[in-house]
Amino acid sequence: MLEYNNIFIDGQWVPACSGEFSTLVNPATEEAFARVPASHPQDVDTAVAAARRAFPAWSRTSAAERKGYIDAICAGLTERADELASLISQEMGIPVHFAKGIQVNGPIQGLSIFGNLAHTMEEERQEEGYLVVRDPIGVCAFITPWNFPLFQVIAKVGPALAAGCTSVLKPSEQTPLACFVFAEICEQVGLPAGVFNLVTGKGSVMGDALSTHPEVDMVSFTGSTEVGVQIAKAAAGDVKRVCQELGGKSPFVVAPGANVAKAIKYVVKDSMFNSGQMCVQLSRVLVHEDQYEEAVEVARTVAESLRIGDPTDRGTFLGPLSSMRARDSVVRYIEKGVAEGARLVTGGPERPEGLERGAYVKPTVFADVTNDMAIAREEIFGPVLCLIKYRDEDEAVRIANDTEFGLSSGVWAEDRETQLRIARQLHAGQVKVNGPAFSFAAPFGGYKKSGNGREWGASGLVEYTEEKAILLGG
Ligand code: NAD
């Protein structure tokens, strides 16, 4: 059993005030494999006080100095990449060979981009009669989810470090292990005490202490829309800045006449990745009526070809879902889809053959889905794809935008003009055209109930700053 006995506050490893611990369960085996402290809200006070004390000196460091720390943290993470991938795989089920790329090396690349952007904090804009400068916003509280445990942390801690902010992180209670490693690396590279602090525990216990703390200037949250709203309300009393990265129900428009085989192969694999537990999952696939049955057949073939099972096996595409609770919720949605009259093309609520233990769900494709069904409107957060029929491009765009979310979206078309014409009409923070890789430099964030604010790259850094105008008199 892996044991972490302390949390990281003010550059020290200290016991949580509660004296309590919580156990982590591997969703592939359903067995407990690690134990971490369950912090108490009082730990938030100590951590925020440390972050507040550290802020004046850290905010005055040069950009070059902050880049130096960020580069050293990147090197530390790179050295421990295999260990991180294994921990994340055990916490939340992603196959370990995928974890190394998207869960570890990707975020390291994103962090290094923030190091390279630190110098922009020293840029000033001279205008007629005034000067514009940027200050770091101050002490930040971070609350993150379990589906990309290190990725979501670096999306917040990275720009905070680059901007000159200090922070207190509370990761998901299901997936804190990579954060302990991150804190160990911060200690090892000599990051000044209090610049980064780690507390643990459940959101229901710790959340209010972070989002209502009078010494916290900004709260950045990634997770469900429901909790994001609660946090924004709690933070409103002190007029804190709140950044919310929330849920999604993203559309993928296969343009009329597009290469359906290529488009569907891409979207099935993309949407089943991480067992579909992605806020950006392209979960509603819109196909022209003339190409619809072809699309259904390709989706069936591709979904049935994806290997599901042991996340330590290099041949595995889908591991288990992150927990048995997550599995139950996804299975209920699959049953609901059948009850709503959608056509079950492949998959279903039963356990995959040969996997009697673990939070496994078969990759599931529904056809004849209409956009008013619950499976088309609500975030399922599992390996479930809905194929929706449309008659012309205008209808495709209308259905695509008929959602309360607006995080991601996708288009597949054969010519740039069609790609961009459709992309420009979609109401979402990102549009993926013909299957690009994730960009750690491009702005990322939601329209509508998918959130407020942007993460990653230059736009992500700006979120952590205040813009100041110095008006120049005589
Ligand atoms: P969640 O909202 O249940 O939990 C997220 C975090 O909030 C966890 O750290 C949790 O402990 C904490 N929390 C829970 N209740 C709280 C409360 N009352 N006050 C304060 N904090 C509280 O979400 P989850 O199940 O961990 O993650 C899945 C959700 O996250 C999905 O809806 C998904 O779309 C969303 N998500 C969004 C993005 C994005 O960038 N937009 C990325 C990943 C996940």
Short mmCIF file of C-alpha atoms and ligand atoms in Angstrom, two decimals:
data_model
loop_
_atom_site.label_atom_id
_atom_site.label_comp_id
_atom_site.label_asym_id
_atom_site.label_seq_id
_atom_site.Cartn_x
_atom_site.Cartn_y
_atom_site.Cartn_z
CA MET A 1 0.00 0.00 0.00
CA LEU A 2 1.35 3.37 -1.05
CA GLU A 3 1.15 5.85 1.84
CA TYR A 4 1.35 9.61 1.91
CA ASN A 5 1.09 10.82 5.49
CA ASN A 6 1.43 14.58 5.07
CA ILE A 7 0.21 17.48 2.99
CA PHE A 8 2.48 20.24 1.64
CA ILE A 9 2.11 23.68 3.22
CA ASP A 10 4.63 26.52 3.39
CA GLY A 11 7.40 24.35 1.96
CA GLN A 12 6.93 21.70 4.68
CA TRP A 13 5.30 18.27 4.79
CA VAL A 14 2.81 18.48 7.67
CA PRO A 15 0.04 16.22 8.96
CA ALA A 16 -3.54 17.23 8.13
CA CYS A 17 -5.39 18.80 11.09
CA SER A 18 -8.09 16.15 10.93
CA GLY A 19 -5.61 13.34 11.60
CA GLU A 20 -7.71 11.35 9.14
CA PHE A 21 -6.87 9.51 5.95
CA SER A 22 -8.74 8.36 2.88
CA THR A 23 -8.14 5.31 0.76
CA LEU A 24 -7.76 5.21 -3.01
CA VAL A 25 -9.24 2.33 -4.96
CA ASN A 26 -7.88 1.09 -8.29
CA PRO A 27 -10.94 0.92 -10.59
CA ALA A 28 -9.45 -1.93 -12.61
CA THR A 29 -9.12 -4.25 -9.62
CA GLU A 30 -11.55 -2.64 -7.13
CA GLU A 31 -8.77 -2.95 -4.56
CA ALA A 32 -7.41 -0.26 -2.25
CA PHE A 33 -3.85 0.61 -3.22
CA ALA A 34 -2.98 3.94 -1.58
CA ARG A 35 -3.77 6.13 1.39
CA VAL A 36 -3.53 9.90 1.66
CA PRO A 37 -4.44 12.46 4.35
CA ALA A 38 -7.99 13.81 4.33
CA SER A 39 -7.39 17.48 5.09
CA HIS A 40 -9.54 19.66 7.34
CA PRO A 41 -10.81 23.15 6.38
CA GLN A 42 -8.39 24.51 9.00
CA ASP A 43 -5.55 23.31 6.74
CA VAL A 44 -6.90 25.69 4.11
CA ASP A 45 -6.38 28.60 6.53
CA THR A 46 -2.77 27.60 7.13
CA ALA A 47 -2.12 27.04 3.43
CA VAL A 48 -3.74 30.32 2.34
CA ALA A 49 -1.80 32.21 5.03
CA ALA A 50 1.44 30.69 3.68
CA ALA A 51 0.49 31.60 0.11
CA ARG A 52 -0.35 35.15 1.22
CA ARG A 53 3.01 35.53 3.01
CA ALA A 54 4.88 34.22 -0.02
CA PHE A 55 3.08 36.43 -2.52
CA PRO A 56 4.92 39.79 -2.16
CA ALA A 57 8.40 38.34 -2.72
CA TRP A 58 7.30 35.86 -5.41
CA SER A 59 5.38 38.49 -7.35
CA ARG A 60 8.54 40.63 -7.44
CA THR A 61 10.81 37.90 -8.81
CA SER A 62 12.03 38.45 -12.36
CA ALA A 63 10.37 36.56 -15.20
CA ALA A 64 13.71 34.86 -15.88
CA GLU A 65 13.81 33.55 -12.31
CA ARG A 66 10.27 32.18 -12.53
CA LYS A 67 11.06 30.56 -15.88
CA GLY A 68 14.08 28.95 -14.21
CA TYR A 69 11.85 27.34 -11.56
CA ILE A 70 9.30 26.24 -14.17
CA ASP A 71 12.00 24.66 -16.34
CA ALA A 72 13.40 22.85 -13.29
CA ILE A 73 9.92 21.52 -12.42
CA CYS A 74 9.53 20.32 -16.04
CA ALA A 75 12.84 18.47 -15.75
CA GLY A 76 11.74 16.92 -12.43
CA LEU A 77 8.44 15.77 -13.94
CA THR A 78 10.21 14.35 -16.98
CA GLU A 79 12.51 12.32 -14.74
CA ARG A 80 9.51 10.83 -12.97
CA ALA A 81 7.25 10.47 -16.04
CA ASP A 82 6.98 6.67 -15.84
CA GLU A 83 6.10 6.75 -12.16
CA LEU A 84 3.51 9.50 -12.75
CA ALA A 85 1.91 7.57 -15.61
CA SER A 86 1.64 4.47 -13.45
CA LEU A 87 0.14 6.36 -10.48
CA ILE A 88 -2.43 8.09 -12.67
CA SER A 89 -3.35 4.83 -14.35
CA GLN A 90 -3.90 3.17 -10.97
CA GLU A 91 -5.98 6.07 -9.64
CA MET A 92 -8.34 6.47 -12.56
CA GLY A 93 -7.95 3.57 -14.97
CA ILE A 94 -6.44 5.04 -18.14
CA PRO A 95 -4.12 2.56 -19.90
CA VAL A 96 -0.63 3.32 -18.68
CA HIS A 97 0.83 3.68 -22.20
CA PHE A 98 -1.67 6.47 -22.96
CA ALA A 99 -1.13 8.05 -19.55
CA LYS A 100 2.53 8.71 -20.29
CA GLY A 101 1.66 10.81 -23.36
CA ILE A 102 -1.52 12.72 -22.66
CA GLN A 103 -1.48 12.71 -18.86
CA VAL A 104 2.22 13.43 -18.30
CA ASN A 105 4.31 14.48 -21.32
CA GLY A 106 1.55 16.72 -22.72
CA PRO A 107 1.18 18.73 -19.50
CA ILE A 108 4.98 19.02 -19.21
CA GLN A 109 4.96 20.60 -22.68
CA GLY A 110 2.16 22.94 -21.55
CA LEU A 111 4.11 23.91 -18.43
CA SER A 112 7.23 24.65 -20.42
CA ILE A 113 5.17 26.96 -22.68
CA PHE A 114 4.18 28.91 -19.56
CA GLY A 115 7.87 29.21 -18.65
CA ASN A 116 8.51 30.69 -22.09
CA LEU A 117 5.64 33.14 -21.64
CA ALA A 118 6.73 34.46 -18.22
CA HIS A 119 8.61 37.34 -19.89
CA THR A 120 5.31 38.75 -21.21
CA MET A 121 4.58 39.84 -17.61
CA GLU A 122 7.36 42.40 -18.02
CA GLU A 123 6.01 43.87 -21.25
CA GLU A 124 4.49 47.33 -20.94
CA ARG A 125 2.30 49.12 -23.47
CA GLN A 126 2.94 52.83 -23.91
CA GLU A 127 -0.11 54.65 -25.22
CA GLU A 128 -0.88 58.34 -25.70
CA GLY A 129 -0.90 59.69 -22.11
CA TYR A 130 -0.85 56.36 -20.31
CA LEU A 131 1.09 53.19 -19.72
CA VAL A 132 -0.47 49.73 -19.41
CA VAL A 133 1.20 47.13 -17.19
CA ARG A 134 0.16 43.74 -15.80
CA ASP A 135 0.29 42.57 -12.19
CA PRO A 136 -0.19 39.01 -10.90
CA ILE A 137 -3.66 38.72 -9.38
CA GLY A 138 -2.49 37.30 -6.03
CA VAL A 139 -3.35 34.15 -4.06
CA CYS A 140 -5.19 31.51 -6.10
CA ALA A 141 -7.24 28.49 -5.00
CA PHE A 142 -7.44 25.55 -7.38
CA ILE A 143 -9.99 22.75 -7.36
CA THR A 144 -9.47 20.05 -9.99
CA PRO A 145 -11.20 16.87 -11.26
CA TRP A 146 -10.10 13.25 -11.63
CA ASN A 147 -10.19 12.68 -15.39
CA PHE A 148 -6.84 14.37 -16.18
CA PRO A 149 -5.21 14.59 -12.75
CA LEU A 150 -1.90 16.29 -13.62
CA PHE A 151 -3.04 18.02 -16.82
CA GLN A 152 -5.77 20.02 -15.03
CA VAL A 153 -3.37 20.97 -12.24
CA ILE A 154 -0.71 22.26 -14.62
CA ALA A 155 -3.32 24.23 -16.56
CA LYS A 156 -3.67 26.28 -13.35
CA VAL A 157 -0.40 26.08 -11.42
CA GLY A 158 1.62 26.69 -14.62
CA PRO A 159 0.22 30.15 -15.41
CA ALA A 160 0.09 31.04 -11.71
CA LEU A 161 3.83 30.40 -11.37
CA ALA A 162 4.62 32.25 -14.61
CA ALA A 163 2.51 35.27 -13.63
CA GLY A 164 3.94 35.54 -10.10
CA CYS A 165 0.87 34.27 -8.22
CA THR A 166 0.93 31.87 -5.26
CA SER A 167 -1.52 29.02 -4.89
CA VAL A 168 -3.30 26.38 -2.85
CA LEU A 169 -4.36 23.27 -4.75
CA LYS A 170 -7.07 20.82 -3.76
CA PRO A 171 -7.13 18.01 -6.32
CA SER A 172 -9.94 15.49 -6.70
CA GLU A 173 -10.12 13.15 -3.72
CA GLN A 174 -9.99 10.25 -6.22
CA THR A 175 -6.73 11.29 -7.90
CA PRO A 176 -4.32 13.19 -5.65
CA LEU A 177 -1.18 11.08 -6.18
CA ALA A 178 0.39 12.97 -9.10
CA CYS A 179 -0.03 16.14 -7.01
CA PHE A 180 2.09 14.69 -4.21
CA VAL A 181 4.81 14.00 -6.76
CA PHE A 182 4.39 17.54 -8.12
CA ALA A 183 4.80 18.96 -4.59
CA GLU A 184 7.90 16.80 -4.01
CA ILE A 185 9.40 18.24 -7.18
CA CYS A 186 8.57 21.82 -6.12
CA GLU A 187 10.40 21.12 -2.85
CA GLN A 188 13.34 19.51 -4.66
CA VAL A 189 13.86 22.45 -7.04
CA GLY A 190 13.78 24.87 -4.10
CA LEU A 191 10.59 26.71 -5.00
CA PRO A 192 10.22 29.33 -2.23
CA ALA A 193 8.04 28.20 0.69
CA GLY A 194 4.35 28.99 0.30
CA VAL A 195 4.41 29.59 -3.47
CA PHE A 196 2.67 26.24 -4.04
CA ASN A 197 0.65 24.46 -1.34
CA LEU A 198 -1.22 21.16 -1.50
CA VAL A 199 -4.24 20.18 0.57
CA THR A 200 -6.40 17.12 -0.03
CA GLY A 201 -9.91 15.91 0.74
CA LYS A 202 -13.44 16.01 -0.53
CA GLY A 203 -14.84 19.05 -2.23
CA SER A 204 -17.91 18.97 -0.01
CA VAL A 205 -15.63 19.35 3.05
CA MET A 206 -12.89 21.61 1.66
CA GLY A 207 -14.59 23.53 -1.16
CA ASP A 208 -16.24 26.31 0.83
CA ALA A 209 -13.11 27.03 2.85
CA LEU A 210 -11.24 27.67 -0.41
CA SER A 211 -13.87 29.57 -2.34
CA THR A 212 -14.98 31.84 0.50
CA HIS A 213 -11.56 32.53 2.04
CA PRO A 214 -11.11 36.31 2.28
CA GLU A 215 -7.38 36.03 1.49
CA VAL A 216 -7.99 34.19 -1.80
CA ASP A 217 -8.09 36.51 -4.83
CA MET A 218 -9.00 34.01 -7.51
CA VAL A 219 -10.61 30.57 -7.64
CA SER A 220 -10.03 28.39 -10.66
CA PHE A 221 -12.21 25.32 -10.86
CA THR A 222 -12.43 22.45 -13.31
CA GLY A 223 -15.24 19.97 -12.86
CA SER A 224 -18.98 19.62 -13.20
CA THR A 225 -21.22 22.55 -14.05
CA GLU A 226 -23.25 21.98 -10.88
CA VAL A 227 -20.25 22.37 -8.57
CA GLY A 228 -18.85 25.21 -10.70
CA VAL A 229 -22.02 27.21 -10.10
CA GLN A 230 -21.85 26.55 -6.34
CA ILE A 231 -18.25 27.75 -6.24
CA ALA A 232 -19.01 30.90 -8.21
CA LYS A 233 -21.84 31.75 -5.82
CA ALA A 234 -19.62 31.13 -2.79
CA ALA A 235 -16.83 33.28 -4.24
CA ALA A 236 -19.14 36.14 -5.24
CA GLY A 237 -19.29 37.62 -1.73
CA ASP A 238 -15.69 38.83 -1.97
CA VAL A 239 -15.86 39.57 -5.71
CA LYS A 240 -13.12 37.06 -6.39
CA ARG A 241 -12.20 36.26 -9.95
CA VAL A 242 -13.62 32.85 -10.81
CA CYS A 243 -12.44 30.75 -13.72
CA GLN A 244 -14.70 27.80 -14.51
CA GLU A 245 -13.87 24.92 -16.83
CA LEU A 246 -17.04 22.84 -16.78
CA GLY A 247 -18.95 20.18 -18.65
CA GLY A 248 -19.67 19.66 -22.32
CA LYS A 249 -21.84 17.85 -24.86
CA SER A 250 -19.79 18.59 -27.90
CA PRO A 251 -20.97 18.14 -31.49
CA PHE A 252 -18.98 16.76 -34.42
CA VAL A 253 -20.33 17.77 -37.81
CA VAL A 254 -19.49 15.49 -40.72
CA ALA A 255 -20.12 17.83 -43.65
CA PRO A 256 -22.32 16.60 -46.52
CA GLY A 257 -20.21 14.59 -48.94
CA ALA A 258 -17.23 14.29 -46.56
CA ASN A 259 -15.20 11.10 -46.31
CA VAL A 260 -17.44 9.34 -43.77
CA ALA A 261 -15.13 6.39 -43.22
CA LYS A 262 -12.23 8.64 -42.19
CA ALA A 263 -14.40 11.01 -40.17
CA ILE A 264 -16.18 8.30 -38.20
CA LYS A 265 -13.02 6.29 -37.57
CA TYR A 266 -11.46 9.42 -36.09
CA VAL A 267 -14.42 10.42 -33.95
CA VAL A 268 -15.10 6.96 -32.52
CA LYS A 269 -11.49 6.58 -31.39
CA ASP A 270 -11.30 10.16 -30.15
CA SER A 271 -14.51 9.95 -28.17
CA MET A 272 -13.71 6.56 -26.61
CA PHE A 273 -10.25 7.71 -25.52
CA ASN A 274 -9.85 7.87 -21.71
CA SER A 275 -13.02 5.71 -21.72
CA GLY A 276 -14.92 8.78 -22.88
CA GLN A 277 -14.26 10.63 -19.62
CA MET A 278 -13.43 13.93 -21.26
CA CYS A 279 -15.13 17.28 -20.97
CA VAL A 280 -14.23 17.77 -24.65
CA GLN A 281 -15.65 14.45 -25.80
CA LEU A 282 -17.22 14.81 -29.26
CA SER A 283 -20.27 12.88 -28.10
CA ARG A 284 -22.89 14.01 -30.65
CA VAL A 285 -21.97 13.03 -34.19
CA LEU A 286 -24.02 14.69 -36.91
CA VAL A 287 -24.16 12.92 -40.28
CA HIS A 288 -26.06 13.76 -43.48
CA GLU A 289 -29.05 11.46 -44.11
CA ASP A 290 -27.55 10.15 -47.38
CA GLN A 291 -24.41 8.94 -45.61
CA TYR A 292 -26.01 7.98 -42.31
CA GLU A 293 -26.19 4.18 -42.60
CA GLU A 294 -22.62 4.06 -43.88
CA ALA A 295 -21.59 6.05 -40.80
CA VAL A 296 -23.47 3.66 -38.49
CA GLU A 297 -21.65 0.66 -39.96
CA VAL A 298 -18.23 2.29 -39.70
CA ALA A 299 -18.95 3.30 -36.10
CA ARG A 300 -19.94 -0.27 -35.24
CA THR A 301 -16.81 -1.74 -36.81
CA VAL A 302 -14.44 0.74 -35.18
CA ALA A 303 -16.06 0.55 -31.72
CA GLU A 304 -15.97 -3.25 -31.81
CA SER A 305 -12.29 -3.22 -32.75
CA LEU A 306 -11.23 -1.29 -29.62
CA ARG A 307 -9.63 -3.53 -27.04
CA ILE A 308 -10.97 -3.14 -23.51
CA GLY A 309 -9.31 -4.49 -20.39
CA ASP A 310 -6.20 -4.38 -18.24
CA PRO A 311 -4.76 -0.83 -18.24
CA THR A 312 -1.23 -2.16 -17.76
CA ASP A 313 -1.41 -4.05 -21.07
CA ARG A 314 0.03 -2.08 -24.02
CA GLY A 315 -2.64 -3.46 -26.35
CA THR A 316 -5.52 -2.00 -24.33
CA PHE A 317 -7.43 0.95 -25.75
CA LEU A 318 -10.11 1.31 -23.06
CA GLY A 319 -9.40 0.79 -19.39
CA PRO A 320 -12.10 0.85 -16.73
CA LEU A 321 -14.01 4.00 -15.86
CA SER A 322 -12.60 5.95 -12.94
CA SER A 323 -14.79 4.31 -10.27
CA MET A 324 -17.68 1.91 -9.78
CA ARG A 325 -19.87 4.95 -9.11
CA ALA A 326 -18.94 6.39 -12.51
CA ARG A 327 -19.69 3.00 -14.09
CA ASP A 328 -23.15 2.86 -12.51
CA SER A 329 -23.95 6.33 -13.78
CA VAL A 330 -22.87 5.54 -17.37
CA VAL A 331 -24.75 2.23 -17.38
CA ARG A 332 -27.89 4.10 -16.30
CA TYR A 333 -27.49 6.44 -19.28
CA ILE A 334 -27.11 3.50 -21.66
CA GLU A 335 -30.31 2.00 -20.27
CA LYS A 336 -31.98 5.38 -20.61
CA GLY A 337 -30.90 5.62 -24.28
CA VAL A 338 -32.50 2.26 -25.00
CA ALA A 339 -35.66 3.30 -23.12
CA GLU A 340 -35.79 6.58 -25.07
CA GLY A 341 -35.93 4.62 -28.33
CA ALA A 342 -32.40 5.12 -29.66
CA ARG A 343 -31.00 2.21 -31.71
CA LEU A 344 -28.25 0.37 -29.85
CA VAL A 345 -25.68 -0.29 -32.59
CA THR A 346 -23.03 -1.86 -30.38
CA GLY A 347 -22.08 -2.02 -26.71
CA GLY A 348 -24.80 -1.88 -24.07
CA PRO A 349 -25.20 -1.94 -20.30
CA GLU A 350 -23.84 -5.47 -19.69
CA ARG A 351 -20.27 -6.05 -18.54
CA PRO A 352 -17.75 -6.70 -21.30
CA GLU A 353 -17.09 -10.41 -21.69
CA GLY A 354 -14.38 -11.79 -19.43
CA LEU A 355 -14.23 -8.71 -17.18
CA GLU A 356 -16.11 -9.71 -14.07
CA ARG A 357 -14.37 -7.16 -11.85
CA GLY A 358 -13.54 -3.51 -12.39
CA ALA A 359 -15.44 -0.45 -13.57
CA TYR A 360 -15.59 -1.53 -17.21
CA VAL A 361 -18.21 -0.37 -19.71
CA LYS A 362 -18.41 -1.57 -23.32
CA PRO A 363 -17.82 1.08 -25.99
CA THR A 364 -21.37 1.91 -26.93
CA VAL A 365 -22.80 3.53 -30.06
CA PHE A 366 -26.39 4.73 -30.42
CA ALA A 367 -28.01 5.57 -33.77
CA ASP A 368 -31.37 7.25 -34.50
CA VAL A 369 -30.69 9.65 -31.65
CA THR A 370 -32.68 12.87 -31.67
CA ASN A 371 -31.25 15.94 -30.04
CA ASP A 372 -34.02 16.10 -27.44
CA MET A 373 -33.11 12.74 -25.87
CA ALA A 374 -31.33 12.79 -22.50
CA ILE A 375 -28.38 10.92 -24.03
CA ALA A 376 -27.97 13.82 -26.49
CA ARG A 377 -28.44 16.60 -23.95
CA GLU A 378 -26.67 15.47 -20.78
CA GLU A 379 -23.00 14.79 -20.24
CA ILE A 380 -22.62 11.01 -19.87
CA PHE A 381 -18.86 10.99 -19.20
CA GLY A 382 -18.30 7.52 -20.58
CA PRO A 383 -17.62 5.58 -23.81
CA VAL A 384 -21.00 6.38 -25.36
CA LEU A 385 -21.49 7.99 -28.76
CA CYS A 386 -24.72 9.34 -30.31
CA LEU A 387 -25.22 9.45 -34.08
CA ILE A 388 -27.72 12.10 -35.17
CA LYS A 389 -29.12 12.53 -38.69
CA TYR A 390 -29.44 15.89 -40.48
CA ARG A 391 -30.86 17.02 -43.85
CA ASP A 392 -28.67 19.98 -44.78
CA GLU A 393 -25.76 22.02 -43.46
CA ASP A 394 -27.96 24.66 -41.82
CA GLU A 395 -29.80 22.00 -39.88
CA ALA A 396 -26.49 20.41 -38.85
CA VAL A 397 -25.27 23.73 -37.43
CA ARG A 398 -28.59 24.35 -35.69
CA ILE A 399 -28.53 20.93 -33.99
CA ALA A 400 -24.85 21.33 -33.13
CA ASN A 401 -25.56 24.61 -31.33
CA ASP A 402 -28.74 23.35 -29.67
CA THR A 403 -27.08 22.55 -26.34
CA GLU A 404 -26.58 24.36 -23.06
CA PHE A 405 -22.83 23.67 -23.32
CA GLY A 406 -20.13 25.10 -25.59
CA LEU A 407 -16.72 23.68 -24.73
CA SER A 408 -15.47 21.80 -27.75
CA SER A 409 -16.77 20.85 -31.19
CA GLY A 410 -15.52 19.30 -34.38
CA VAL A 411 -15.94 19.44 -38.12
CA TRP A 412 -14.87 17.01 -40.81
CA ALA A 413 -14.98 18.34 -44.37
CA GLU A 414 -12.85 17.94 -47.45
CA ASP A 415 -12.15 21.59 -48.29
CA ARG A 416 -10.97 24.52 -46.17
CA GLU A 417 -13.88 26.73 -47.19
CA THR A 418 -16.50 24.27 -45.88
CA GLN A 419 -14.42 23.53 -42.77
CA LEU A 420 -14.15 27.19 -41.84
CA ARG A 421 -17.71 28.09 -42.85
CA ILE A 422 -19.05 25.49 -40.41
CA ALA A 423 -16.39 26.12 -37.74
CA ARG A 424 -17.19 29.84 -37.63
CA GLN A 425 -20.85 29.11 -36.91
CA LEU A 426 -20.28 26.75 -33.98
CA HIS A 427 -20.78 28.17 -30.49
CA ALA A 428 -17.88 26.58 -28.67
CA GLY A 429 -14.49 27.58 -27.29
CA GLN A 430 -12.68 25.21 -29.62
CA VAL A 431 -13.44 23.63 -32.99
CA LYS A 432 -11.34 20.68 -34.08
CA VAL A 433 -11.09 20.53 -37.86
CA ASN A 434 -10.26 17.13 -39.40
CA GLY A 435 -8.81 15.59 -36.27
CA PRO A 436 -5.95 17.75 -34.97
CA ALA A 437 -3.92 16.99 -31.82
CA PHE A 438 -4.61 18.95 -28.61
CA SER A 439 -2.74 22.25 -28.53
CA PHE A 440 -1.13 23.37 -25.27
CA ALA A 441 -0.71 26.87 -26.69
CA ALA A 442 -4.20 27.57 -28.08
CA PRO A 443 -6.87 29.14 -25.82
CA PHE A 444 -9.15 26.55 -24.19
CA GLY A 445 -12.45 27.24 -22.45
CA GLY A 446 -16.19 27.26 -22.64
CA TYR A 447 -19.12 29.22 -24.00
CA LYS A 448 -22.46 29.05 -22.15
CA LYS A 449 -22.63 26.53 -19.27
CA SER A 450 -19.20 25.13 -20.15
CA GLY A 451 -17.51 27.88 -18.22
CA ASN A 452 -15.79 31.23 -18.01
CA GLY A 453 -12.21 32.11 -18.77
CA ARG A 454 -9.52 30.47 -20.86
CA GLU A 455 -6.69 28.10 -20.02
CA TRP A 456 -3.34 27.22 -21.64
CA GLY A 457 -0.92 29.41 -23.52
CA ALA A 458 -0.93 33.21 -23.59
CA SER A 459 -4.70 33.50 -22.97
CA GLY A 460 -4.37 31.20 -19.96
CA LEU A 461 -1.64 33.39 -18.49
CA VAL A 462 -3.68 36.59 -18.85
CA GLU A 463 -6.38 35.09 -16.58
CA TYR A 464 -3.89 35.30 -13.69
CA THR A 465 -3.22 38.98 -14.12
CA GLU A 466 -4.74 42.36 -13.44
CA GLU A 467 -4.29 45.01 -16.11
CA LYS A 468 -3.24 48.38 -14.70
CA ALA A 469 -3.34 51.74 -16.48
CA ILE A 470 -0.86 54.35 -15.26
CA LEU A 471 -2.19 57.70 -16.44
CA LEU A 472 0.66 60.11 -17.01
CA GLY A 473 0.10 63.73 -16.02
CA GLY A 474 2.72 66.47 -16.11
P1 NAD B 1 -16.80 17.33 -9.73
O1 NAD B 1 -17.43 18.63 -10.01
O2 NAD B 1 -17.59 16.32 -8.98
O3 NAD B 1 -15.47 17.52 -8.89
C1 NAD B 1 -14.44 18.38 -9.32
C2 NAD B 1 -13.70 18.89 -8.10
O4 NAD B 1 -14.61 19.66 -7.32
C3 NAD B 1 -13.14 17.81 -7.18
O5 NAD B 1 -11.89 18.25 -6.68
C4 NAD B 1 -14.17 17.77 -6.07
O6 NAD B 1 -13.62 17.34 -4.84
C5 NAD B 1 -14.57 19.22 -5.98
N1 NAD B 1 -15.90 19.45 -5.38
C6 NAD B 1 -16.96 18.61 -5.32
N2 NAD B 1 -17.98 19.19 -4.64
C7 NAD B 1 -17.56 20.43 -4.29
C8 NAD B 1 -18.15 21.53 -3.61
N3 NAD B 1 -19.39 21.47 -3.16
N4 NAD B 1 -17.39 22.65 -3.47
C9 NAD B 1 -16.16 22.74 -3.94
N5 NAD B 1 -15.54 21.73 -4.58
C10 NAD B 1 -16.22 20.60 -4.77
O7 NAD B 1 -16.29 16.78 -11.13
P2 NAD B 1 -15.53 15.42 -11.41
O8 NAD B 1 -16.54 14.32 -11.31
O9 NAD B 1 -14.27 15.32 -10.64
O10 NAD B 1 -15.13 15.64 -12.96
C11 NAD B 1 -16.01 15.45 -13.99
C12 NAD B 1 -16.58 16.77 -14.47
O11 NAD B 1 -15.52 17.69 -14.75
C13 NAD B 1 -17.34 16.65 -15.77
O12 NAD B 1 -18.52 17.40 -15.72
C14 NAD B 1 -16.39 17.25 -16.80
O13 NAD B 1 -17.01 17.75 -17.95
C15 NAD B 1 -15.73 18.30 -16.02
N6 NAD B 1 -14.44 18.64 -16.63
C16 NAD B 1 -14.30 19.83 -17.28
C17 NAD B 1 -13.10 20.14 -17.88
C18 NAD B 1 -12.90 21.45 -18.60
O14 NAD B 1 -11.75 21.81 -18.82
N7 NAD B 1 -13.92 22.17 -18.96
C19 NAD B 1 -12.04 19.26 -17.81
C20 NAD B 1 -12.23 18.06 -17.15
C21 NAD B 1 -13.43 17.76 -16.55
#
